[in-house]
PDB file of C-alpha atoms and ligand atoms in Angstrom:
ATOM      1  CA  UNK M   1      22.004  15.891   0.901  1.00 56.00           C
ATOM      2  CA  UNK M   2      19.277  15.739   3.542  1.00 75.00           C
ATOM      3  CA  UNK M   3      19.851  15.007   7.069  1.00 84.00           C
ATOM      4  CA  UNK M   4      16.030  12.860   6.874  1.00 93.00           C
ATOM      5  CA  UNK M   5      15.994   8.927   7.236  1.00 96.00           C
ATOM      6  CA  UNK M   6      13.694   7.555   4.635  1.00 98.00           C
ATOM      7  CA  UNK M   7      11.336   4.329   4.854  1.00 98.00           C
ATOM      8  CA  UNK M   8      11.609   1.323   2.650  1.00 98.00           C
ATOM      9  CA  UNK M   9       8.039   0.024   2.207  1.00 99.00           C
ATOM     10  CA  UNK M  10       7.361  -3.406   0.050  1.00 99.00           C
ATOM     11  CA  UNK M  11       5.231  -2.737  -2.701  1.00 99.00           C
ATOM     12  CA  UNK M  12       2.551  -5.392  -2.669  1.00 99.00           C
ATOM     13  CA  UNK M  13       5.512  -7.012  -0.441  1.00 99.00           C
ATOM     14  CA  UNK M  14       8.503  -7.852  -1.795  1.00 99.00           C
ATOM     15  CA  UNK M  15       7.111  -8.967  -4.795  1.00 99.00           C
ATOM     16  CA  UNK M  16      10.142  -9.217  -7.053  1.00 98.00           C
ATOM     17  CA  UNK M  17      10.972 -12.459  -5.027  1.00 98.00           C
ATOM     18  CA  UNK M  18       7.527 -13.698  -4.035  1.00 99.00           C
ATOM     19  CA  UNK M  19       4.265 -13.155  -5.677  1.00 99.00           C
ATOM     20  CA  UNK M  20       2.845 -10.043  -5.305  1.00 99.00           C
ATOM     21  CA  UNK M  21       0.373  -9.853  -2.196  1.00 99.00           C
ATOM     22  CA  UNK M  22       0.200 -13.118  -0.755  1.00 99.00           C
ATOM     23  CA  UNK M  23       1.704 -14.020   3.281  1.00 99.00           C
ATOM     24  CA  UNK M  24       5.195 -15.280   1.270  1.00 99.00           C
ATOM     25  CA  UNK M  25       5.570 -11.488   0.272  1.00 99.00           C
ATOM     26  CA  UNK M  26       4.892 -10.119   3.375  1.00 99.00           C
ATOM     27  CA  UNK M  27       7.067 -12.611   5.186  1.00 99.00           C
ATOM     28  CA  UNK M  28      10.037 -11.528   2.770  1.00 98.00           C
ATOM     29  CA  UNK M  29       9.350  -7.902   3.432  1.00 98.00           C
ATOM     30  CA  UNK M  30      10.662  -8.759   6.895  1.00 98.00           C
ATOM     31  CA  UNK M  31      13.428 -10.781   6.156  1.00 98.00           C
ATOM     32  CA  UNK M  32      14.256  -8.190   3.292  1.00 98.00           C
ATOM     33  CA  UNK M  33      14.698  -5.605   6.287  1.00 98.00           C
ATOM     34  CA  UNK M  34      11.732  -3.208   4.999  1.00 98.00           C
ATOM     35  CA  UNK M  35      10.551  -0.433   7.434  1.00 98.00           C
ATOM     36  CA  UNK M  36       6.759  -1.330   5.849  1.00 98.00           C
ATOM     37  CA  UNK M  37       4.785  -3.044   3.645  1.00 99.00           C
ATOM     38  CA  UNK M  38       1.579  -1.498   1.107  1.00 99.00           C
ATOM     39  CA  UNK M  39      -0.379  -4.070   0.226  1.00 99.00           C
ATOM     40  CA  UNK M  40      -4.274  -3.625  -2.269  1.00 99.00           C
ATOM     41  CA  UNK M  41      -7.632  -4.325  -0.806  1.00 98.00           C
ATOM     42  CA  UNK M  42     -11.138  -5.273  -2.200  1.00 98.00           C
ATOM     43  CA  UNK M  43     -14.311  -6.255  -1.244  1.00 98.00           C
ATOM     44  CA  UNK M  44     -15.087  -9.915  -1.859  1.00 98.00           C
ATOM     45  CA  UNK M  45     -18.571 -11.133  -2.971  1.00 98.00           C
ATOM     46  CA  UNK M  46     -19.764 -11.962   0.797  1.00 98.00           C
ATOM     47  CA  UNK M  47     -18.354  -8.587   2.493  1.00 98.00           C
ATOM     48  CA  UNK M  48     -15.219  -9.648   3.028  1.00 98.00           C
ATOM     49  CA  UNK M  49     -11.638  -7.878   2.809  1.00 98.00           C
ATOM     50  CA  UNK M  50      -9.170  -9.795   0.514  1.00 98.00           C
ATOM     51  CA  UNK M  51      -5.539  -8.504  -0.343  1.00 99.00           C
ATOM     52  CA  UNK M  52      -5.624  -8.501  -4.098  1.00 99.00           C
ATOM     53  CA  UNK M  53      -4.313  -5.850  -6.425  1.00 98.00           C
ATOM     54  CA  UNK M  54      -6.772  -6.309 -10.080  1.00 98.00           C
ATOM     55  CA  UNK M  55     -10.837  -6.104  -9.606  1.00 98.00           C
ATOM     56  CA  UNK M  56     -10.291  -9.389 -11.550  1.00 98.00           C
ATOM     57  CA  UNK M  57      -8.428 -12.845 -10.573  1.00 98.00           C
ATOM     58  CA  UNK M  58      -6.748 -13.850 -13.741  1.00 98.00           C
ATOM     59  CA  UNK M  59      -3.969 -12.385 -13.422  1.00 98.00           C
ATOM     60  CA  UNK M  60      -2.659 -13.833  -9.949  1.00 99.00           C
ATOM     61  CA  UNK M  61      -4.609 -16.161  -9.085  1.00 99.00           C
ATOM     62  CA  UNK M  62      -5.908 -19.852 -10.845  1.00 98.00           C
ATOM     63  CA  UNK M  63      -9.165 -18.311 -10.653  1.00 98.00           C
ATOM     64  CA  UNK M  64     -11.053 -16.355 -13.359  1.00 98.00           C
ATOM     65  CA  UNK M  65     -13.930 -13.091 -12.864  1.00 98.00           C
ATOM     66  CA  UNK M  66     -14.188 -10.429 -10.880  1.00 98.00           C
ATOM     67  CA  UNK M  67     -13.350 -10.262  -7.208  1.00 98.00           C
ATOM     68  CA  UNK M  68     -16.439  -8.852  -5.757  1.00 98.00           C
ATOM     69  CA  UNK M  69     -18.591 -12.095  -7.756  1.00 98.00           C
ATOM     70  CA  UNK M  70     -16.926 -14.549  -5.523  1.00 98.00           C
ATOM     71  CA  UNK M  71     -16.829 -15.567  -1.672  1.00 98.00           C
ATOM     72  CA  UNK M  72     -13.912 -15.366   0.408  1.00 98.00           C
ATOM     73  CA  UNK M  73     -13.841 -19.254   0.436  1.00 98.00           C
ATOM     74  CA  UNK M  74     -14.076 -19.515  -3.511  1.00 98.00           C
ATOM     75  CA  UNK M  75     -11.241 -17.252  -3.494  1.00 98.00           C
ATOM     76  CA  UNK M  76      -9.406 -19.160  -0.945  1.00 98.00           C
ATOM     77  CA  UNK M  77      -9.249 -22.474  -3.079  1.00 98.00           C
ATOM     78  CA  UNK M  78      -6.996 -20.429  -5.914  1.00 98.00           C
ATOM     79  CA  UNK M  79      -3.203 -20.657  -5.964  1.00 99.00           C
ATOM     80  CA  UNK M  80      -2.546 -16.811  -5.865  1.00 99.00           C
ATOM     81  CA  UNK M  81       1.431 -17.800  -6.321  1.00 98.00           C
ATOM     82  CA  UNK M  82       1.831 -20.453  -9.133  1.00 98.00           C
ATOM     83  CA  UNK M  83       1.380 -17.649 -12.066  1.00 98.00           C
ATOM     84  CA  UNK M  84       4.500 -16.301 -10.106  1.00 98.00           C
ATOM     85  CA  UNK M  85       6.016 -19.839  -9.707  1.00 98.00           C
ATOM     86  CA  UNK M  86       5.536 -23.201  -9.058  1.00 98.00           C
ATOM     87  CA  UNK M  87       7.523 -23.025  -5.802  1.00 98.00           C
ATOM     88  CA  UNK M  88       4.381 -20.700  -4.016  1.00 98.00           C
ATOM     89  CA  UNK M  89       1.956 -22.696  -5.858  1.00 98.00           C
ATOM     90  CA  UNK M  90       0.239 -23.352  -2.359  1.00 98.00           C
ATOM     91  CA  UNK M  91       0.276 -19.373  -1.802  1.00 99.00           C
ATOM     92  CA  UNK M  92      -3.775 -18.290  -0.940  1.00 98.00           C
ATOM     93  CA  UNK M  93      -5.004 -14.727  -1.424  1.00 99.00           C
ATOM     94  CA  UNK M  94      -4.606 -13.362   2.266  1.00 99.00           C
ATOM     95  CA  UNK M  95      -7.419 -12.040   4.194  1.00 98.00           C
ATOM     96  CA  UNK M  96      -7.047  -8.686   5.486  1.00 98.00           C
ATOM     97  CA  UNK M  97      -7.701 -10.019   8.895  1.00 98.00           C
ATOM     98  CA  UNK M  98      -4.505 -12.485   8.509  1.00 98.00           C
ATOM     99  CA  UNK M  99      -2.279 -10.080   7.479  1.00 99.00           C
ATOM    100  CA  UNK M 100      -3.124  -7.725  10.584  1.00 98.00           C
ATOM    101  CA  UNK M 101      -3.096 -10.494  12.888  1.00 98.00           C
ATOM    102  CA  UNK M 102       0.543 -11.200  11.825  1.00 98.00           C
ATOM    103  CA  UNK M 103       2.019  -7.815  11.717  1.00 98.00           C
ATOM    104  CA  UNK M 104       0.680  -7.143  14.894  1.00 98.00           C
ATOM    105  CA  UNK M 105       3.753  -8.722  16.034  1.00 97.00           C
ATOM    106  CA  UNK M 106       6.330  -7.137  13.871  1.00 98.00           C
ATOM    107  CA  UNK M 107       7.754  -4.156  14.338  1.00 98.00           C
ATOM    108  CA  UNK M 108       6.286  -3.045  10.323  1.00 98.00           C
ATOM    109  CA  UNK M 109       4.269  -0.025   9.212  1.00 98.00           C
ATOM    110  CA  UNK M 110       1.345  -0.799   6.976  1.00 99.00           C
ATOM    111  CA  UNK M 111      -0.103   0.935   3.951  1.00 99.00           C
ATOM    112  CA  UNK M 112      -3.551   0.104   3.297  1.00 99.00           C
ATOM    113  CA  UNK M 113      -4.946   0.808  -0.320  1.00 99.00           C
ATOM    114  CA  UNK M 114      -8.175   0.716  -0.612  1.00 98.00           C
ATOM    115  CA  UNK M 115      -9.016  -0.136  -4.396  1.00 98.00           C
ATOM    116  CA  UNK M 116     -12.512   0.154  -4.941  1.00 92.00           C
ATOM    117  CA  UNK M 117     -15.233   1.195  -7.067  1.00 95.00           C
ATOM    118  CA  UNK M 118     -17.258   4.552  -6.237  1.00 96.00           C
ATOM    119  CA  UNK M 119     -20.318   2.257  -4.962  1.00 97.00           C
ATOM    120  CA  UNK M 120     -18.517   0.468  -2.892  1.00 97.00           C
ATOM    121  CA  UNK M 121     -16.606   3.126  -0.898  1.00 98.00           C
ATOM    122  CA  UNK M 122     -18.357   3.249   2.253  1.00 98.00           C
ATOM    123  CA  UNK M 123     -18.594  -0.383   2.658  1.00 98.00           C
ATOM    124  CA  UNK M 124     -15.001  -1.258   2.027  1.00 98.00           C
ATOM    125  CA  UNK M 125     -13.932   1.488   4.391  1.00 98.00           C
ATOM    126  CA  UNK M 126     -16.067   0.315   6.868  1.00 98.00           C
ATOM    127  CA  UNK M 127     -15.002  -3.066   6.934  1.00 98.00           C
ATOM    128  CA  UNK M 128     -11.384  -2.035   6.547  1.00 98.00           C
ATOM    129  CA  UNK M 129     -11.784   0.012   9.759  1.00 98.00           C
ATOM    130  CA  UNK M 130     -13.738  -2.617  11.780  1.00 98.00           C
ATOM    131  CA  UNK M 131     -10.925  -4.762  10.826  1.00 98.00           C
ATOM    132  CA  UNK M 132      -7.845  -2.567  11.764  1.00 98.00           C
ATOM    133  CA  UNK M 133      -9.815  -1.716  15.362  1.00 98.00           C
ATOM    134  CA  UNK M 134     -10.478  -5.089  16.204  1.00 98.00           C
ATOM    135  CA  UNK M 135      -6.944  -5.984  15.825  1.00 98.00           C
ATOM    136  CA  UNK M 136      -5.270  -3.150  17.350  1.00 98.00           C
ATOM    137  CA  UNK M 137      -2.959  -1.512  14.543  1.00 98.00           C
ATOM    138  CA  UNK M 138      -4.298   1.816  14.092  1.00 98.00           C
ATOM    139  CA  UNK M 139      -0.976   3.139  14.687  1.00 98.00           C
ATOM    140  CA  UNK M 140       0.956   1.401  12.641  1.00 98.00           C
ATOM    141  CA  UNK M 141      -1.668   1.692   9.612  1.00 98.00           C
ATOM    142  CA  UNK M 142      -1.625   3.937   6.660  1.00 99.00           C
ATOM    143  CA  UNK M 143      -4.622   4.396   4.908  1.00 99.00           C
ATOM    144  CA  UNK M 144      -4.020   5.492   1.363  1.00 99.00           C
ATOM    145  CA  UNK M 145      -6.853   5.540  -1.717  1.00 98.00           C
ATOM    146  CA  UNK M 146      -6.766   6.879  -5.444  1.00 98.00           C
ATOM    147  CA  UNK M 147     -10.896   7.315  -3.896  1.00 98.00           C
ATOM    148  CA  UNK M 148     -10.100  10.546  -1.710  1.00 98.00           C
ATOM    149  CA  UNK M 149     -13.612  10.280  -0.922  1.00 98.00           C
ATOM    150  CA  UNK M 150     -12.492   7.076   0.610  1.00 98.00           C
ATOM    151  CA  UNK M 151     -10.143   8.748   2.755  1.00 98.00           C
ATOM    152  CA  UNK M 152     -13.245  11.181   4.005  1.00 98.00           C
ATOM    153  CA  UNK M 153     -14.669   8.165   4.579  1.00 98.00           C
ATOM    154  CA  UNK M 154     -12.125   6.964   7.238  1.00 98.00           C
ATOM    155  CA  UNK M 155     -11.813  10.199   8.402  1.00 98.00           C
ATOM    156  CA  UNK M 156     -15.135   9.685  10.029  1.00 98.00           C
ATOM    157  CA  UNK M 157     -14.720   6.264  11.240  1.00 98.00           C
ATOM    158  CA  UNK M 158     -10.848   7.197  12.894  1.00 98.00           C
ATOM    159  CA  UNK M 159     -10.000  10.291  12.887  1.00 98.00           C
ATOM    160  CA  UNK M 160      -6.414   9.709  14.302  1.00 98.00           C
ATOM    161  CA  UNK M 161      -5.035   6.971  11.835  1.00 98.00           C
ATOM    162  CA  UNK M 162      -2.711   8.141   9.120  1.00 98.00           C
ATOM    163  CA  UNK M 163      -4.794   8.614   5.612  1.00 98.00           C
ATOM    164  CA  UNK M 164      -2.453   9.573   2.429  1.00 98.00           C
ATOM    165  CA  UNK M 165      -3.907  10.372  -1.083  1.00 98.00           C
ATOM    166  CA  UNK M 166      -2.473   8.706  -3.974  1.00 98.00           C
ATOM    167  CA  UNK M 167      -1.203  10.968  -7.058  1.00 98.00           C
ATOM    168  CA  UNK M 168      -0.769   9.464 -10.286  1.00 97.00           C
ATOM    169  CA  UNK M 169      -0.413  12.642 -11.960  1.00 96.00           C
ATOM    170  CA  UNK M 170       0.632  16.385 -11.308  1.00 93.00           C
ATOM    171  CA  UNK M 171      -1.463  18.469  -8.921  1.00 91.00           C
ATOM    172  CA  UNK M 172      -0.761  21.884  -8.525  1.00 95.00           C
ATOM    173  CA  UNK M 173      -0.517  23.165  -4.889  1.00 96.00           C
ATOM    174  CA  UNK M 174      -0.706  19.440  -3.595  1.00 96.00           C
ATOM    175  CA  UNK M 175       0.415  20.640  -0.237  1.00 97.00           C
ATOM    176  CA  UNK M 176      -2.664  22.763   0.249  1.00 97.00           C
ATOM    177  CA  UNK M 177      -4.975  20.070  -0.873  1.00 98.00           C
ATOM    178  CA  UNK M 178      -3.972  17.746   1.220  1.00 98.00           C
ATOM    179  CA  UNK M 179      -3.909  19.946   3.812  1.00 98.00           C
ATOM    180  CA  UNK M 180      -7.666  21.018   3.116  1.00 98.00           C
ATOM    181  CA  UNK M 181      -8.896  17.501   2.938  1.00 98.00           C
ATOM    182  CA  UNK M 182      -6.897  16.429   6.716  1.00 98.00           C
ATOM    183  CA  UNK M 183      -4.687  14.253   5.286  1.00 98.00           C
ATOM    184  CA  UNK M 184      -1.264  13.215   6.554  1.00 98.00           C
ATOM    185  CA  UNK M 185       0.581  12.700   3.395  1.00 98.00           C
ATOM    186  CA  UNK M 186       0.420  11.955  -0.310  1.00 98.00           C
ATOM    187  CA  UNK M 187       1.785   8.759  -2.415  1.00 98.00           C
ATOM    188  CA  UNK M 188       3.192  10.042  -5.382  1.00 98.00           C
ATOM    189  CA  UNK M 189       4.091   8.470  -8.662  1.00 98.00           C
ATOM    190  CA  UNK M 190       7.591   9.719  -8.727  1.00 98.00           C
ATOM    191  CA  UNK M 191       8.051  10.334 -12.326  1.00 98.00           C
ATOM    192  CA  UNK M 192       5.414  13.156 -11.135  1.00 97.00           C
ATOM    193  CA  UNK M 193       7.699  15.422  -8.573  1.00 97.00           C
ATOM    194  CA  UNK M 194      10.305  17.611  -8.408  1.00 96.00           C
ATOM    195  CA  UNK M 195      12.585  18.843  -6.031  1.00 96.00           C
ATOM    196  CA  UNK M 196      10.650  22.172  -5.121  1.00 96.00           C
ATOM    197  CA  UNK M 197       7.531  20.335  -5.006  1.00 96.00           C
ATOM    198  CA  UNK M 198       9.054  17.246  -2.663  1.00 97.00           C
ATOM    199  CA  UNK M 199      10.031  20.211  -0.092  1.00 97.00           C
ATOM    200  CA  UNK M 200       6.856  22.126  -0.043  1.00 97.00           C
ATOM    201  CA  UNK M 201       4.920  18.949   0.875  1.00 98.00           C
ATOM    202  CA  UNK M 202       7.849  17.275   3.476  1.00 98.00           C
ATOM    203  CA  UNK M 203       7.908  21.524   4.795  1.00 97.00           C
ATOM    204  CA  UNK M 204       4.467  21.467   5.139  1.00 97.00           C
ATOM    205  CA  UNK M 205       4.469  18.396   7.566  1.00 98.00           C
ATOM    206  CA  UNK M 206       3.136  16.235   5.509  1.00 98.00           C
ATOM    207  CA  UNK M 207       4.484  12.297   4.405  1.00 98.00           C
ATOM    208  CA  UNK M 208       5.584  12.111   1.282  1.00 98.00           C
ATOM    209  CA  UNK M 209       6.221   8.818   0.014  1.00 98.00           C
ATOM    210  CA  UNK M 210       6.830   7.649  -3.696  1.00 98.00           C
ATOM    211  CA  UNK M 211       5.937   4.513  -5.667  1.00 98.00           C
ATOM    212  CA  UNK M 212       6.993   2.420  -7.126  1.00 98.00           C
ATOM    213  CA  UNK M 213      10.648   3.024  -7.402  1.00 98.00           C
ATOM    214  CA  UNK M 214      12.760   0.291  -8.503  1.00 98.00           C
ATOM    215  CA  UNK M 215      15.467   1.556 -10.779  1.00 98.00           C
ATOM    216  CA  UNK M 216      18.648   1.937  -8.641  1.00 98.00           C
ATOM    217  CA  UNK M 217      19.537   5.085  -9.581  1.00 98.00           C
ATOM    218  CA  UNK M 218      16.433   6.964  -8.295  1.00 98.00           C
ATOM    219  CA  UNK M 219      15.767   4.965  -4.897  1.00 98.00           C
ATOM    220  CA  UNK M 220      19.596   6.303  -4.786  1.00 98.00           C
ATOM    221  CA  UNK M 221      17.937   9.620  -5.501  1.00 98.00           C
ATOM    222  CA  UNK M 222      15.186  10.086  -3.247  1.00 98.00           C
ATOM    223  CA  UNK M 223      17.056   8.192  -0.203  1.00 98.00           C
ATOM    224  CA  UNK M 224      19.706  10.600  -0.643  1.00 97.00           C
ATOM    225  CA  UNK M 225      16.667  13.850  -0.996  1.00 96.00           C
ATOM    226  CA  UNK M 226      15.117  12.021   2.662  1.00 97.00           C
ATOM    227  CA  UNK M 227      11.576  11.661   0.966  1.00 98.00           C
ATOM    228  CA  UNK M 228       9.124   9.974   4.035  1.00 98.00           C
ATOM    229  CA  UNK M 229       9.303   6.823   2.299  1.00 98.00           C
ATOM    230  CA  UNK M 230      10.237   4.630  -1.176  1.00 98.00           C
ATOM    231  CA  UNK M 231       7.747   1.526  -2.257  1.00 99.00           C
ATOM    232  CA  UNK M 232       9.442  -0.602  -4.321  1.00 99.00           C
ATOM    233  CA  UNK M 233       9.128  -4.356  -5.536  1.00 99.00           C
ATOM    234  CA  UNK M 234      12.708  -4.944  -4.042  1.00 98.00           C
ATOM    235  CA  UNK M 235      13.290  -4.018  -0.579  1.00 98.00           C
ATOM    236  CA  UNK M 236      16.257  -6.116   0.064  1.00 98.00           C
ATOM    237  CA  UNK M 237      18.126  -3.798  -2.969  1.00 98.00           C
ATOM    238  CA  UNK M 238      16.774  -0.752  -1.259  1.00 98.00           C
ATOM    239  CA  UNK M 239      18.040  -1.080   2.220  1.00 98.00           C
ATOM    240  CA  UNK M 240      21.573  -1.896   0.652  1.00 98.00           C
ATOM    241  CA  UNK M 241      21.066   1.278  -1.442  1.00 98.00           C
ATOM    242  CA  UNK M 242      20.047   2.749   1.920  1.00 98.00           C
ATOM    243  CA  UNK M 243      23.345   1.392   3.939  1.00 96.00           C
ATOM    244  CA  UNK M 244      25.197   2.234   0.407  1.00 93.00           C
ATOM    245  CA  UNK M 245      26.484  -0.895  -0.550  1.00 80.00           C
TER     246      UNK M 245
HETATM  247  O1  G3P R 301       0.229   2.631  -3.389  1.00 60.23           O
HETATM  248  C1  G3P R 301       1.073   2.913  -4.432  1.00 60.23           C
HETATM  249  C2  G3P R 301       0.846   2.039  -5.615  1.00 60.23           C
HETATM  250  O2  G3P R 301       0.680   0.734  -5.154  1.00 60.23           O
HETATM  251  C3  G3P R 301      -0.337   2.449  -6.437  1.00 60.23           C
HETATM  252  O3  G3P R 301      -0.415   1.762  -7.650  1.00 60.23           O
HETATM  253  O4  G3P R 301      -1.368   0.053  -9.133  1.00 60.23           O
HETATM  254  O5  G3P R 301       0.604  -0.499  -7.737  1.00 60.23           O
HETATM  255  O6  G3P R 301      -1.638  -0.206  -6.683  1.00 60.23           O
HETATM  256  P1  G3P R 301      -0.709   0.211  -7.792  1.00 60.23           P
HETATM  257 CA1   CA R 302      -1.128  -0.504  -4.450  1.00 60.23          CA
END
């Protein structure tokens, strides 16, 4: 058993209670007792930075097409919570900008992911980072991308703020590589890492934090191993894992 305190961070917030990404979610998070919350961001058709997981709004939202085809105000006039239930029917896809102006005031962690398409890396990260300065959170931000170009990106525009690359698969020496590219840790599908692995990256300095675990058994696991941090759907289950109730 490790003597290191791991993180609980709310996966899209704590979106087994509340639909996934919206202000209800990220509100829960709190109350849920998370350490942080990761949340998904796009680039809406007027330049804009909403918090939305699929390049596409049928899924959450009453809307229908691709993110990046509408304004922020189209957007706006979806329920992005009555898929989920009728109860956060009057749930709105959140702005970046209102999410950071919130957790300003909390005591949270935020993971960033920037989910975008190849052309448009540089303008997402851009307007993430505008975003993030203007409201003062740099320090409590994690950048994270499955574009590690992305993360070069940000590199540029703040070199100090936390950037992690997201794993879905196996990389060999993943350690060195994220060493190589400057960046602070890696968000790894945990089906994806062993033991040996887990303690080369957390030995090498680097954050290591997994997603999405929800099966009580391994957040049980890798709380008990110290990884940097678990995202799950279910905080409030985690932190009683965590306390071991
Ligand atoms: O950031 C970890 C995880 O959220 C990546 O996968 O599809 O849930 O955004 P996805
Ligand atoms: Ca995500």
């Amino acid at each position: 058993m490790s003597h290191r305190h791991s993180e609980i961070f709310a996966h899209r917030g704590s979106s087994a209670r509340c639909p996934e990404n919206t202000m209800a979610a990220f509100y829960g998070a709190q109350a849920d007792g998370a350490d942080g919350i990761e949340l998904d961001v796009q680039l809406t058709g007027d330049g804009q930075v909403a918090v939305i997981h699929d390049h596409v709004l049928d899924r959450t939202t009453t809307g229908t097409g691709l993110v990046r085809s509408h304004t922020m105000d189209e957007i706006r006039q979806y329920s992005a919570g009555s898929w989920f239930s009728p109860a956060f029917s009057e749930e709105r896809v959140p702005s970046l900008l209102e999410v950071l102006e919130w957790i300003s005031s909390t005591p949270l962690k935020l993971n960033i992911e920037l989910k975008c398409p190849a052309w448009d890396r540089q303008e997402l990260a851009e307007a993430v980072e505008q975003l993030v300065r203007k409201c003062g959170v740099s320090k409590k931000v994690i950048y994270s991308s499955f574009d590690h170009l992305a993360l070069k990106v940000l590199e540029r525009l703040s070199p100090d703020t936390e950037r992690a690359a997201l794993i879905g698969g196996t990389i060999i020496d993943a350690e060195k590589y994220a060493v190589q590219n400057h960046f602070s840790g890696l968000h790894v599908y945990y089906p994806m890492i062993d033991e040996q692995t887990a303690e080369a990256i957390i030995g090498r300095g680097l954050a290591l934090r997994l997603y999405t675990v929800n099966d009580p058994d391994w957040l049980a696991y890798f709380l008990k191993q110290g990884v940097t941090a678990v995202m799950t759907d279910d905080p409030r289950s985690a932190v009683d894992i965590r306390k071991g109730k």
